[in-house]
XYZ file of C-alpha atoms in Angstrom:
667
model
C 92.731 -5.233 60.818
C 92.026 -8.545 59.154
C 91.618 -8.474 55.346
C 88.129 -10.125 55.407
C 86.803 -7.622 57.891
C 88.076 -4.749 55.766
C 86.382 -6.104 52.606
C 83.104 -6.610 54.478
C 83.215 -3.083 55.811
C 83.937 -1.650 52.360
C 80.999 -3.643 50.854
C 78.644 -2.422 53.549
C 79.715 1.159 52.949
C 79.138 0.733 49.238
C 75.579 -0.546 49.768
C 74.886 2.365 52.043
C 76.315 4.927 49.692
C 73.926 7.694 48.582
C 71.828 6.876 45.394
C 72.301 3.115 45.565
C 69.248 0.731 45.993
C 69.186 -3.048 46.025
C 67.035 -4.889 43.409
C 63.403 -5.542 44.372
C 61.559 -8.606 43.014
C 57.782 -8.508 42.445
C 56.021 -11.756 41.387
C 52.393 -11.654 40.154
C 50.680 -14.001 40.777
C 52.526 -16.138 43.267
C 50.490 -19.258 42.470
C 48.931 -20.869 39.372
C 45.753 -22.948 39.692
C 45.140 -24.896 36.442
C 41.887 -26.490 37.618
C 40.566 -29.775 36.236
C 42.196 -30.716 32.941
C 41.397 -33.927 31.004
C 44.340 -36.301 30.727
C 45.994 -36.163 27.343
C 45.232 -32.436 26.995
C 47.087 -29.356 28.164
C 46.421 -26.079 29.895
C 48.660 -22.989 29.926
C 48.991 -20.157 32.438
C 51.641 -17.523 33.242
C 53.080 -15.217 35.891
C 55.300 -12.126 35.666
C 58.538 -11.197 37.484
C 59.403 -7.463 37.656
C 62.520 -5.695 38.998
C 61.218 -2.568 40.683
C 64.614 -1.703 42.226
C 67.711 -0.059 40.689
C 70.225 -2.857 40.901
C 70.266 -5.830 38.548
C 68.060 -8.774 39.508
C 69.554 -12.172 38.698
C 67.155 -15.109 38.155
C 67.875 -18.785 37.599
C 64.621 -20.678 36.973
C 64.872 -24.455 36.858
C 62.201 -26.555 35.067
C 59.480 -27.877 37.394
C 58.672 -31.535 37.787
C 56.141 -33.240 35.469
C 53.333 -32.833 34.584
C 54.332 -29.143 34.705
C 56.543 -27.743 31.938
C 58.127 -24.326 31.377
C 57.280 -23.055 27.895
C 59.004 -19.707 28.438
C 61.352 -18.189 31.056
C 63.587 -21.142 32.018
C 67.290 -20.597 32.722
C 69.358 -17.555 33.811
C 67.975 -14.060 33.318
C 69.195 -10.588 34.469
C 66.512 -7.951 34.884
C 67.515 -4.313 35.009
C 65.462 -1.621 36.679
C 61.736 -1.855 35.690
C 62.344 -4.836 33.404
C 59.941 -7.799 33.507
C 59.983 -11.472 32.597
C 56.868 -13.440 31.673
C 57.077 -17.090 32.631
C 54.683 -19.462 30.820
C 53.828 -22.789 32.454
C 51.991 -25.726 30.869
C 50.041 -28.380 32.759
C 49.797 -31.681 30.842
C 48.259 -34.345 33.076
C 48.875 -37.965 32.175
C 46.831 -39.505 34.957
C 43.691 -38.889 36.929
C 45.307 -37.265 39.974
C 46.111 -33.950 41.653
C 49.570 -32.557 40.872
C 51.484 -29.878 42.833
C 54.908 -28.279 42.417
C 56.941 -25.300 43.645
C 58.825 -23.207 41.117
C 62.042 -21.672 42.515
C 63.103 -18.521 40.662
C 66.734 -18.811 41.816
C 66.811 -15.562 43.790
C 66.333 -15.065 47.487
C 64.623 -11.753 46.666
C 61.744 -13.467 44.744
C 58.832 -15.451 46.109
C 58.451 -19.017 44.965
C 55.440 -19.863 42.747
C 53.052 -22.672 43.702
C 51.720 -24.814 40.823
C 48.536 -26.889 41.205
C 46.475 -28.907 38.676
C 44.026 -31.781 38.658
C 44.083 -34.441 35.979
C 40.651 -35.843 35.124
C 39.427 -38.498 32.717
C 38.970 -37.349 29.094
C 35.331 -37.478 27.842
C 34.435 -37.312 24.128
C 30.777 -36.614 23.290
C 28.909 -35.166 20.301
C 25.256 -34.120 19.777
C 23.695 -33.580 16.318
C 20.259 -31.992 15.838
C 18.173 -32.681 13.916
C 19.267 -36.233 13.252
C 17.757 -36.074 9.729
C 16.340 -33.435 7.373
C 13.293 -34.004 5.153
C 12.713 -31.008 2.876
C 9.396 -32.379 1.627
C 7.992 -31.558 -1.807
C 9.711 -28.526 -3.326
C 8.703 -27.005 -6.648
C 11.227 -27.150 -9.446
C 13.039 -23.854 -9.726
C 12.883 -23.179 -5.978
C 15.533 -23.764 -3.325
C 14.991 -24.213 0.410
C 17.488 -24.360 3.265
C 17.691 -26.003 6.666
C 20.275 -26.031 9.469
C 21.955 -28.886 11.342
C 23.712 -28.028 14.641
C 26.706 -30.089 15.882
C 27.575 -29.536 19.578
C 30.658 -30.708 21.528
C 29.324 -32.080 24.818
C 32.684 -33.570 25.897
C 35.625 -32.003 27.689
C 38.155 -32.407 24.866
C 38.318 -30.891 21.385
C 36.137 -32.429 18.682
C 37.617 -32.804 15.199
C 35.146 -32.601 12.296
C 35.346 -32.850 8.516
C 31.957 -31.776 7.097
C 30.715 -32.576 3.595
C 27.549 -33.568 1.686
C 26.488 -35.727 -1.238
C 25.102 -35.794 -3.797
C 25.658 -32.193 -4.799
C 23.422 -31.089 -6.445
C 20.623 -31.218 -5.443
C 22.076 -30.852 -1.914
C 24.614 -28.082 -1.291
C 26.324 -26.916 1.900
C 26.026 -23.134 2.199
C 27.797 -22.931 5.577
C 29.962 -25.209 7.729
C 31.727 -27.371 5.149
C 35.378 -28.442 5.566
C 37.569 -29.174 8.599
C 36.811 -27.838 12.077
C 38.258 -28.191 15.599
C 35.323 -27.711 17.926
C 36.311 -26.860 21.527
C 34.387 -28.236 24.470
C 30.977 -26.563 24.868
C 31.024 -25.021 21.381
C 28.704 -25.755 18.448
C 28.845 -25.617 14.655
C 25.880 -24.675 12.397
C 25.800 -26.507 9.081
C 23.418 -24.911 6.528
C 22.278 -27.170 3.694
C 20.254 -26.180 0.601
C 17.942 -28.413 -1.416
C 17.230 -27.364 -5.021
C 15.481 -30.191 -6.913
C 16.333 -30.562 -10.579
C 13.752 -33.186 -11.556
C 10.358 -34.550 -10.543
C 11.979 -37.318 -8.496
C 12.649 -38.266 -4.880
C 16.153 -37.318 -3.753
C 18.252 -38.775 -0.924
C 21.550 -37.438 0.390
C 23.713 -37.194 3.485
C 25.765 -34.739 5.536
C 29.003 -36.419 6.652
C 30.733 -35.080 9.783
C 33.985 -37.098 9.637
C 33.938 -38.221 13.268
C 32.667 -41.560 14.530
C 31.323 -39.848 17.625
C 29.021 -37.675 15.465
C 26.402 -39.527 13.391
C 25.980 -38.466 9.770
C 22.698 -36.718 8.866
C 20.428 -38.257 6.179
C 18.805 -35.795 3.735
C 15.638 -36.290 1.685
C 13.411 -34.244 -0.599
C 11.126 -34.511 -3.579
C 10.973 -32.414 -6.730
C 7.390 -31.270 -7.337
C 5.593 -29.306 -10.065
C 5.413 -25.553 -9.517
C 2.137 -24.397 -7.906
C 1.096 -20.745 -7.993
C -1.342 -19.769 -5.264
C -2.210 -16.482 -3.605
C -4.409 -15.533 -0.649
C -5.620 -11.932 -0.198
C -7.186 -10.706 3.023
C -9.984 -8.937 1.143
C -11.107 -8.258 -2.406
C -12.679 -4.912 -1.470
C -10.873 -2.025 0.202
C -13.401 0.731 0.895
C -11.919 3.924 2.332
C -15.376 5.371 2.841
C -16.103 9.089 2.654
C -13.222 11.490 2.147
C -14.049 15.130 2.890
C -12.265 17.955 1.100
C -12.687 21.043 3.319
C -13.143 24.486 1.874
C -10.161 26.766 2.325
C -10.419 29.700 -0.004
C -10.208 29.018 -3.708
C -9.645 26.313 -4.756
C -10.202 23.680 -2.040
C -6.982 22.540 -0.490
C -5.395 19.146 -1.039
C -6.095 16.962 1.974
C -4.876 13.488 2.759
C -7.680 10.991 2.753
C -8.286 7.935 4.886
C -6.127 4.834 4.711
C -6.771 1.107 4.857
C -4.659 -2.030 4.576
C -4.834 -5.426 2.953
C -2.471 -8.386 2.845
C -1.258 -10.802 0.188
C 0.051 -14.206 1.271
C 1.945 -16.660 -0.905
C 0.301 -20.019 -0.212
C 1.818 -21.697 -3.266
C 5.174 -23.290 -3.961
C 6.634 -20.643 -6.266
C 7.861 -17.097 -5.787
C 5.132 -14.473 -6.294
C 6.333 -11.160 -7.680
C 4.260 -8.371 -9.167
C 3.703 -4.635 -9.488
C 0.419 -2.734 -9.271
C 0.474 -0.353 -12.206
C -2.576 -0.856 -14.419
C -6.341 -1.348 -14.404
C -8.494 -4.269 -15.356
C -9.658 -2.898 -18.678
C -8.764 -0.052 -20.992
C -9.154 3.698 -20.509
C -11.975 3.710 -23.035
C -13.853 1.176 -20.919
C -13.362 3.172 -17.740
C -13.071 6.693 -19.063
C -14.150 9.431 -16.766
C -15.681 12.717 -17.761
C -16.722 15.190 -15.148
C -20.270 13.834 -15.274
C -19.581 10.121 -15.663
C -21.283 8.198 -12.859
C -22.791 5.128 -14.553
C -26.556 5.324 -14.032
C -26.749 5.486 -10.262
C -27.663 9.160 -9.906
C -25.827 9.163 -6.606
C -27.637 11.539 -4.230
C -24.341 12.729 -2.793
C -23.128 14.039 -6.081
C -20.231 11.956 -7.415
C -19.929 14.122 -10.483
C -17.301 11.700 -11.654
C -16.610 8.021 -11.128
C -12.875 8.046 -11.641
C -11.445 4.762 -12.901
C -7.760 5.519 -12.489
C -5.299 4.066 -10.003
C -2.006 5.860 -9.451
C -2.721 9.269 -10.882
C -2.573 12.713 -9.377
C -6.205 12.438 -8.283
C -6.564 8.901 -7.053
C -5.386 5.977 -5.026
C -1.919 5.185 -3.864
C -0.796 1.730 -2.772
C 2.370 1.322 -0.721
C 4.407 -0.607 -1.497
C 3.310 -0.877 -5.104
C 5.306 -4.039 -5.742
C 6.097 -7.245 -3.921
C 8.205 -10.407 -4.052
C 6.976 -13.187 -1.773
C 8.565 -16.558 -1.185
C 6.272 -19.465 -0.292
C 4.679 -18.833 3.095
C 5.540 -15.121 3.194
C 2.948 -12.378 3.668
C 3.016 -8.654 2.789
C 0.857 -5.804 4.121
C -0.135 -2.967 1.762
C -1.522 0.472 2.635
C -4.089 2.220 0.425
C -4.705 5.963 0.588
C -6.409 8.668 -1.455
C -5.087 12.119 -2.354
C -7.390 14.342 -4.354
C -8.970 17.744 -4.714
C -11.696 16.460 -7.037
C -15.023 15.390 -5.516
C -16.491 12.155 -6.740
C -16.754 8.420 -6.320
C -13.425 6.724 -6.890
C -13.329 3.076 -7.866
C -10.790 0.911 -9.611
C -9.528 -2.653 -9.777
C -6.037 -3.326 -8.524
C -4.902 -6.168 -10.753
C -1.593 -7.971 -11.307
C 0.504 -7.162 -14.339
C 1.668 -10.737 -14.705
C -0.286 -13.997 -14.704
C -3.573 -13.683 -12.771
C -2.422 -15.576 -9.684
C -3.842 -13.136 -7.133
C -7.456 -11.989 -7.542
C -8.092 -8.323 -8.348
C -8.772 -6.055 -5.390
C -11.394 -3.350 -5.762
C -10.524 0.036 -4.283
C -13.325 2.437 -3.393
C -13.564 5.875 -1.868
C -15.810 8.890 -2.119
C -14.559 12.457 -1.957
C -16.974 15.189 -0.869
C -16.500 18.893 -0.420
C -17.492 20.053 2.995
C -17.181 22.890 5.475
C -18.291 23.782 8.965
C -21.683 24.954 7.720
C -24.535 23.181 5.981
C -24.593 23.075 2.205
C -27.104 23.460 -0.566
C -26.795 23.039 -4.301
C -28.256 25.117 -7.114
C -28.367 24.838 -10.884
C -28.779 27.404 -13.654
C -31.561 26.533 -16.064
C -32.662 28.136 -19.274
C -36.357 27.353 -19.045
C -38.782 25.499 -16.805
C -41.012 23.152 -18.836
C -44.255 22.036 -17.283
C -44.585 18.856 -19.341
C -42.216 16.589 -21.185
C -43.523 17.594 -24.592
C -42.864 21.228 -23.816
C -39.219 20.305 -23.453
C -38.969 18.957 -27.009
C -38.431 21.040 -30.143
C -41.216 21.176 -32.710
C -39.283 18.927 -35.100
C -39.694 16.123 -32.545
C -43.342 16.791 -31.760
C -42.681 19.191 -28.923
C -43.948 22.671 -28.277
C -40.689 24.608 -28.557
C -39.105 26.037 -31.699
C -35.985 24.285 -32.871
C -32.769 25.455 -31.226
C -34.711 26.857 -28.264
C -32.937 26.033 -25.019
C -34.841 23.684 -22.780
C -34.434 23.458 -19.050
C -32.122 20.686 -17.983
C -30.313 20.059 -14.764
C -27.594 17.673 -13.769
C -27.391 18.346 -10.082
C -28.273 16.028 -7.252
C -27.079 15.900 -3.706
C -27.662 16.076 -0.002
C -26.979 18.396 2.907
C -23.745 19.085 4.778
C -21.614 19.385 1.663
C -20.686 22.022 -0.883
C -21.688 21.356 -4.451
C -21.047 22.180 -8.070
C -23.594 24.204 -10.010
C -23.935 23.053 -13.607
C -24.928 25.522 -16.297
C -26.268 23.568 -19.262
C -28.233 24.093 -22.423
C -30.214 21.444 -24.301
C -31.960 21.434 -27.649
C -29.111 23.160 -29.459
C -27.791 21.523 -32.578
C -24.067 20.926 -32.142
C -22.823 19.069 -35.223
C -19.199 18.226 -35.859
C -17.240 21.468 -35.946
C -15.347 20.298 -39.031
C -18.513 20.696 -41.085
C -20.256 23.480 -39.175
C -17.478 25.527 -37.606
C -19.681 28.549 -36.917
C -22.355 26.787 -34.899
C -22.376 26.436 -31.162
C -23.096 28.553 -28.120
C -21.069 31.660 -27.541
C -21.333 35.093 -26.070
C -23.823 33.936 -23.468
C -23.712 36.382 -20.601
C -25.253 35.552 -17.251
C -25.398 38.210 -14.600
C -25.349 36.729 -11.114
C -26.275 38.833 -8.107
C -26.076 37.522 -4.552
C -25.910 39.014 -1.103
C -23.620 38.307 1.816
C -19.943 38.454 2.585
C -17.311 35.707 2.433
C -18.137 33.039 4.993
C -21.744 34.205 5.241
C -24.742 33.576 3.056
C -23.733 32.141 -0.317
C -20.142 32.149 -1.489
C -19.113 31.390 -5.066
C -15.612 29.970 -4.902
C -14.679 29.112 -8.457
C -16.053 28.397 -11.886
C -15.017 26.823 -15.127
C -16.454 27.143 -18.583
C -14.792 24.103 -20.136
C -16.473 20.763 -20.655
C -13.504 19.079 -18.999
C -14.443 20.914 -15.802
C -10.948 21.208 -14.424
C -11.092 23.381 -11.283
C -10.517 26.211 -11.158
C -10.287 27.856 -14.567
C -11.162 31.195 -13.003
C -12.034 32.694 -9.656
C -15.449 34.181 -9.132
C -15.280 37.712 -7.709
C -16.471 38.658 -4.260
C -20.232 39.031 -3.869
C -21.449 42.111 -5.680
C -24.077 43.118 -8.205
C -23.877 42.722 -11.926
C -21.394 39.851 -12.144
C -21.342 38.467 -15.655
C -20.176 35.053 -16.751
C -19.344 35.033 -20.455
C -18.946 31.904 -22.579
C -16.577 32.892 -25.361
C -17.309 31.145 -28.692
C -13.585 31.199 -29.463
C -12.986 28.754 -26.639
C -13.055 25.353 -28.313
C -14.025 23.492 -25.194
C -17.403 25.245 -25.201
C -18.061 24.493 -28.853
C -16.893 20.884 -28.735
C -19.778 18.693 -29.913
C -20.991 15.773 -27.864
C -21.790 13.051 -30.344
C -24.200 10.158 -30.118
C -27.307 12.078 -29.095
C -28.723 13.086 -32.446
C -32.254 12.293 -31.283
C -32.022 15.124 -28.812
C -30.094 17.487 -31.051
C -27.063 17.269 -28.768
C -26.256 18.941 -25.467
C -23.539 21.325 -24.390
C -22.178 21.930 -20.924
C -21.699 25.669 -20.650
C -19.994 25.889 -17.304
C -19.885 25.037 -13.642
C -19.986 27.198 -10.517
C -18.799 25.977 -7.149
C -20.979 27.542 -4.452
C -21.604 27.050 -0.756
C -24.538 28.159 1.384
C -23.391 29.032 4.886
C -26.605 30.857 5.748
C -29.899 31.669 4.078
C -29.214 33.830 1.058
C -30.511 34.472 -2.446
C -29.104 34.333 -5.941
C -30.510 36.356 -8.821
C -29.733 35.870 -12.490
C -29.852 38.918 -14.753
C -28.849 39.943 -18.242
C -28.656 38.040 -21.505
C -26.760 38.102 -24.786
C -27.381 35.864 -27.822
C -29.674 33.634 -25.756
C -33.137 33.067 -27.249
C -36.148 33.702 -25.094
C -37.131 32.853 -22.445
C -34.539 34.347 -20.155
C -32.319 32.007 -18.133
C -33.557 31.032 -14.715
C -32.147 29.566 -11.535
C -33.391 26.230 -10.270
C -33.302 24.450 -6.933
C -32.962 20.971 -8.484
C -36.688 20.274 -8.146
C -37.661 21.994 -11.403
C -38.734 25.025 -9.409
C -37.288 27.945 -11.304
C -37.435 31.651 -10.687
C -35.568 34.854 -11.277
C -34.538 34.773 -7.623
C -33.553 31.539 -5.864
C -33.529 31.336 -2.089
C -30.618 29.237 -0.878
C -31.343 27.872 2.583
C -28.443 26.707 4.679
C -28.700 22.965 5.103
C -31.754 22.869 2.899
C -33.290 19.452 2.286
C -34.787 18.616 -1.071
C -31.747 18.751 -3.296
C -31.513 14.993 -3.441
C -33.911 14.378 -6.326
C -32.212 12.709 -9.285
C -30.563 15.030 -11.709
C -29.778 14.469 -15.334
C -26.513 14.281 -17.203
C -27.219 15.780 -20.618
C -24.053 14.165 -21.982
C -25.210 10.658 -21.149
C -28.934 10.562 -20.457
C -32.311 11.533 -21.862
C -32.829 14.549 -19.667
C -36.391 15.227 -20.753
C -37.392 11.830 -19.351
C -35.112 11.886 -16.347
C -36.712 15.123 -15.206
C -39.765 13.083 -14.287
C -42.128 15.586 -15.893
C -45.756 14.592 -16.440
C -46.251 12.753 -19.710
C -49.156 14.438 -21.524
C -49.145 12.038 -24.473
C -51.648 9.515 -23.106
C -51.471 6.195 -21.236
C -48.421 5.323 -19.184
C -46.372 2.595 -20.916
C -45.076 -0.475 -19.016
C -41.374 -1.044 -18.387
C -39.750 -1.125 -21.810
C -36.264 -1.895 -23.106
C -35.066 -0.304 -26.321
C -33.322 -1.669 -28.200
C -33.651 -5.331 -27.216
C -31.567 -7.199 -28.347
C -28.837 -4.550 -28.082
C -25.174 -4.244 -28.938
C -23.831 -1.260 -27.017
C -26.566 0.091 -24.761
C -30.214 -0.426 -23.886
C -32.569 2.116 -22.312
C -34.957 1.051 -19.529
C -38.047 3.275 -19.456
C -40.678 3.118 -16.740
C -43.373 5.301 -15.169
C -44.068 5.905 -11.491
C -47.498 6.965 -10.225
C -45.934 8.392 -7.071
C -42.533 9.059 -5.562
C -40.894 5.650 -5.144
C -37.505 4.323 -4.084
C -36.187 2.664 -7.231
C -33.092 0.657 -8.114
C -31.853 -1.561 -10.929
C -30.033 -4.922 -10.875
C -28.600 -7.058 -13.705
C -27.989 -10.822 -13.390
C -26.525 -13.473 -15.664
C -28.114 -16.889 -16.257
C -26.184 -18.332 -13.297
C -27.787 -15.801 -10.954
C -24.623 -13.745 -10.415
C -25.325 -10.052 -9.892
C -23.290 -8.091 -12.417
C -24.604 -4.525 -12.103
C -26.621 -2.620 -9.519
C -27.602 0.977 -8.914
C -28.026 2.643 -5.563
C -31.653 2.892 -4.347
C -32.941 6.365 -5.052
C -36.158 8.226 -4.426
C -37.653 9.162 -7.798
C -40.650 11.472 -8.153
C -43.812 10.449 -9.958
C -43.456 10.490 -13.725
C -41.567 8.800 -16.530
C -37.939 7.870 -16.009
C -35.176 6.252 -17.952
C -32.013 4.410 -16.988
C -29.427 3.024 -19.366
C -27.311 -0.113 -19.150
C -24.175 -0.071 -21.255
C -23.587 -3.812 -21.024
C -20.910 -3.496 -18.339
C -20.469 -4.778 -14.797
C -20.125 -2.644 -11.679
C -16.379 -2.644 -12.359
C -16.846 -1.424 -15.936
C -15.895 -4.704 -17.589
C -18.060 -5.449 -20.666
C -20.207 -8.570 -20.401
C -20.103 -11.110 -23.243
C -22.943 -11.672 -25.675
C -25.802 -13.653 -24.152
C -29.040 -13.538 -22.187
C -29.333 -11.428 -19.033
C -32.078 -10.574 -16.575
C -32.768 -7.000 -15.529
C -34.634 -6.574 -12.245
C -36.346 -3.234 -11.593
C -37.205 -2.671 -7.920
C -39.885 -0.029 -7.330
C -40.678 0.057 -3.634
C -42.344 -3.288 -2.863
C -42.924 -3.990 -6.557
C -40.302 -6.038 -8.435
C -40.257 -6.734 -12.167
C -37.701 -8.891 -13.964
C -37.185 -8.700 -17.727
C -35.059 -10.688 -20.151
C -32.617 -8.837 -22.406
C -30.205 -10.120 -25.021
C -26.812 -8.621 -25.732
C -25.432 -9.158 -29.207
C -21.767 -9.599 -30.021
């Protein structure tokens, strides 16, 4: 047998031996398409060769012809089982033409790789927007920014070197330095202008490429201007009802409203709402303080406090606004105390923004109709009968005289005020043993909780903080005792020497669900006559019928701490002719009293104007019965701010009749 035939047979047997497999060549992908590439630039792509057999795979890859170039994989390579080789090819066209090549991998087991690319003309193009930046007039101390966008519209890379001058007042916040901007990409250049003087400034953004025009900058330093625009100067939340839910009434979220503040100036506005326009003494609030309006819906207190546990909330309570910015604020009311709430929301810093008045009214209410009652100590028939003998009246000194402080309307629950007038209450430092104490009032009433009349709570302190005690369930013989050891009952109320002082003995909170009756019984250390109950119309009796939803409780009441109750009762004046409208004193320093007489029930109100015709103070129109009445003006506006010394006009409106009088306030 020939030697060559024997070797061939042995080789064939070896290949066919069990467990032996020839190398297998996989090429992915088998062609590279580089697309259109600008001349003078390059593009890179790759393919992978894998030996998926068991024998060694020998490769011998020769470099392709230009403009193709092997960056990786050229030369001889042996791949063992499962080994791979990545071949990287670059296309670098030097002419506007289509180029093709075939890459031989040097192994008959591997597919050849087709290479294709198109050389196109290089295009350089740059767009800059805006082409210039004018910052306008900017207040000293402020800084404003603007943005310039550079876009590569060509098909080759764009080289940039970005800078600005002068700096300051112009500063690049973003985009400075060197950049290589690929085709189709853009660069944002952020520039800040912060003037340092009241001059006109000119600058430039340089881009470092002749294809991209530089950007001129301009601005002007201007004086700082503070200016504020508010959407409203009055935020009125309206009526806020506190429903009854046992004792005491529950805390209920009130209504909400919004207002806005806009910075229309050239400076930054920053402030916090945390004080009132005025001092606590100017806007102090006792349980009876309600100016002179005699509000028929019973605002026992006009509370002049923002941001307290019983008052307004403003959210957010601070702000920082750049020029042109606007902020929305929400106002709400959280309270358990009935009354008219009013305050001025003023800035703590310079008065750039005008004050904003906040208003709301809290009323106690329930599903039924309400009525209000007051405890009196005597029912006078004329004004003189309500005065002690030392003042020309018909009563002995220190004899309690009927007074009431209640006023109201239907559909709400009310407070019942127990007062005594005509008692001498000097300063306790000099007369520590005088005052009212040990006064026992028995209160009988029929019905069960939720029916008839319910008494929810009472307090016997002049501060009238609810509740100081809970009134028992309806039953006979209930006694309310005013202990003389309790200082709040003996505290004198100064400034009313002409009436021998007044003391507030206590307050009951009652509600009339259905028709019912109250009866007062018993006495202790109370001079004759016995205490009575009154229906707020000076009709007193041992037994008071409380009608559900009764009308007629809206007549003006009297605050014995602030007003001349004997006049405010509107009792017939038995001293002779009716005087005209009078002001005493006039001129005045702290307060003047306006006295007038009505021949019949008349809707009456009061207005105060300055010499420029601006209305400073007004009271709500109110139906007053025939008789003599008195209102007081304490020289303050509706907001509680004291007016300066000068001449003012007081207009008294009585139905269709209007009288205007001149008053003078002294310094």
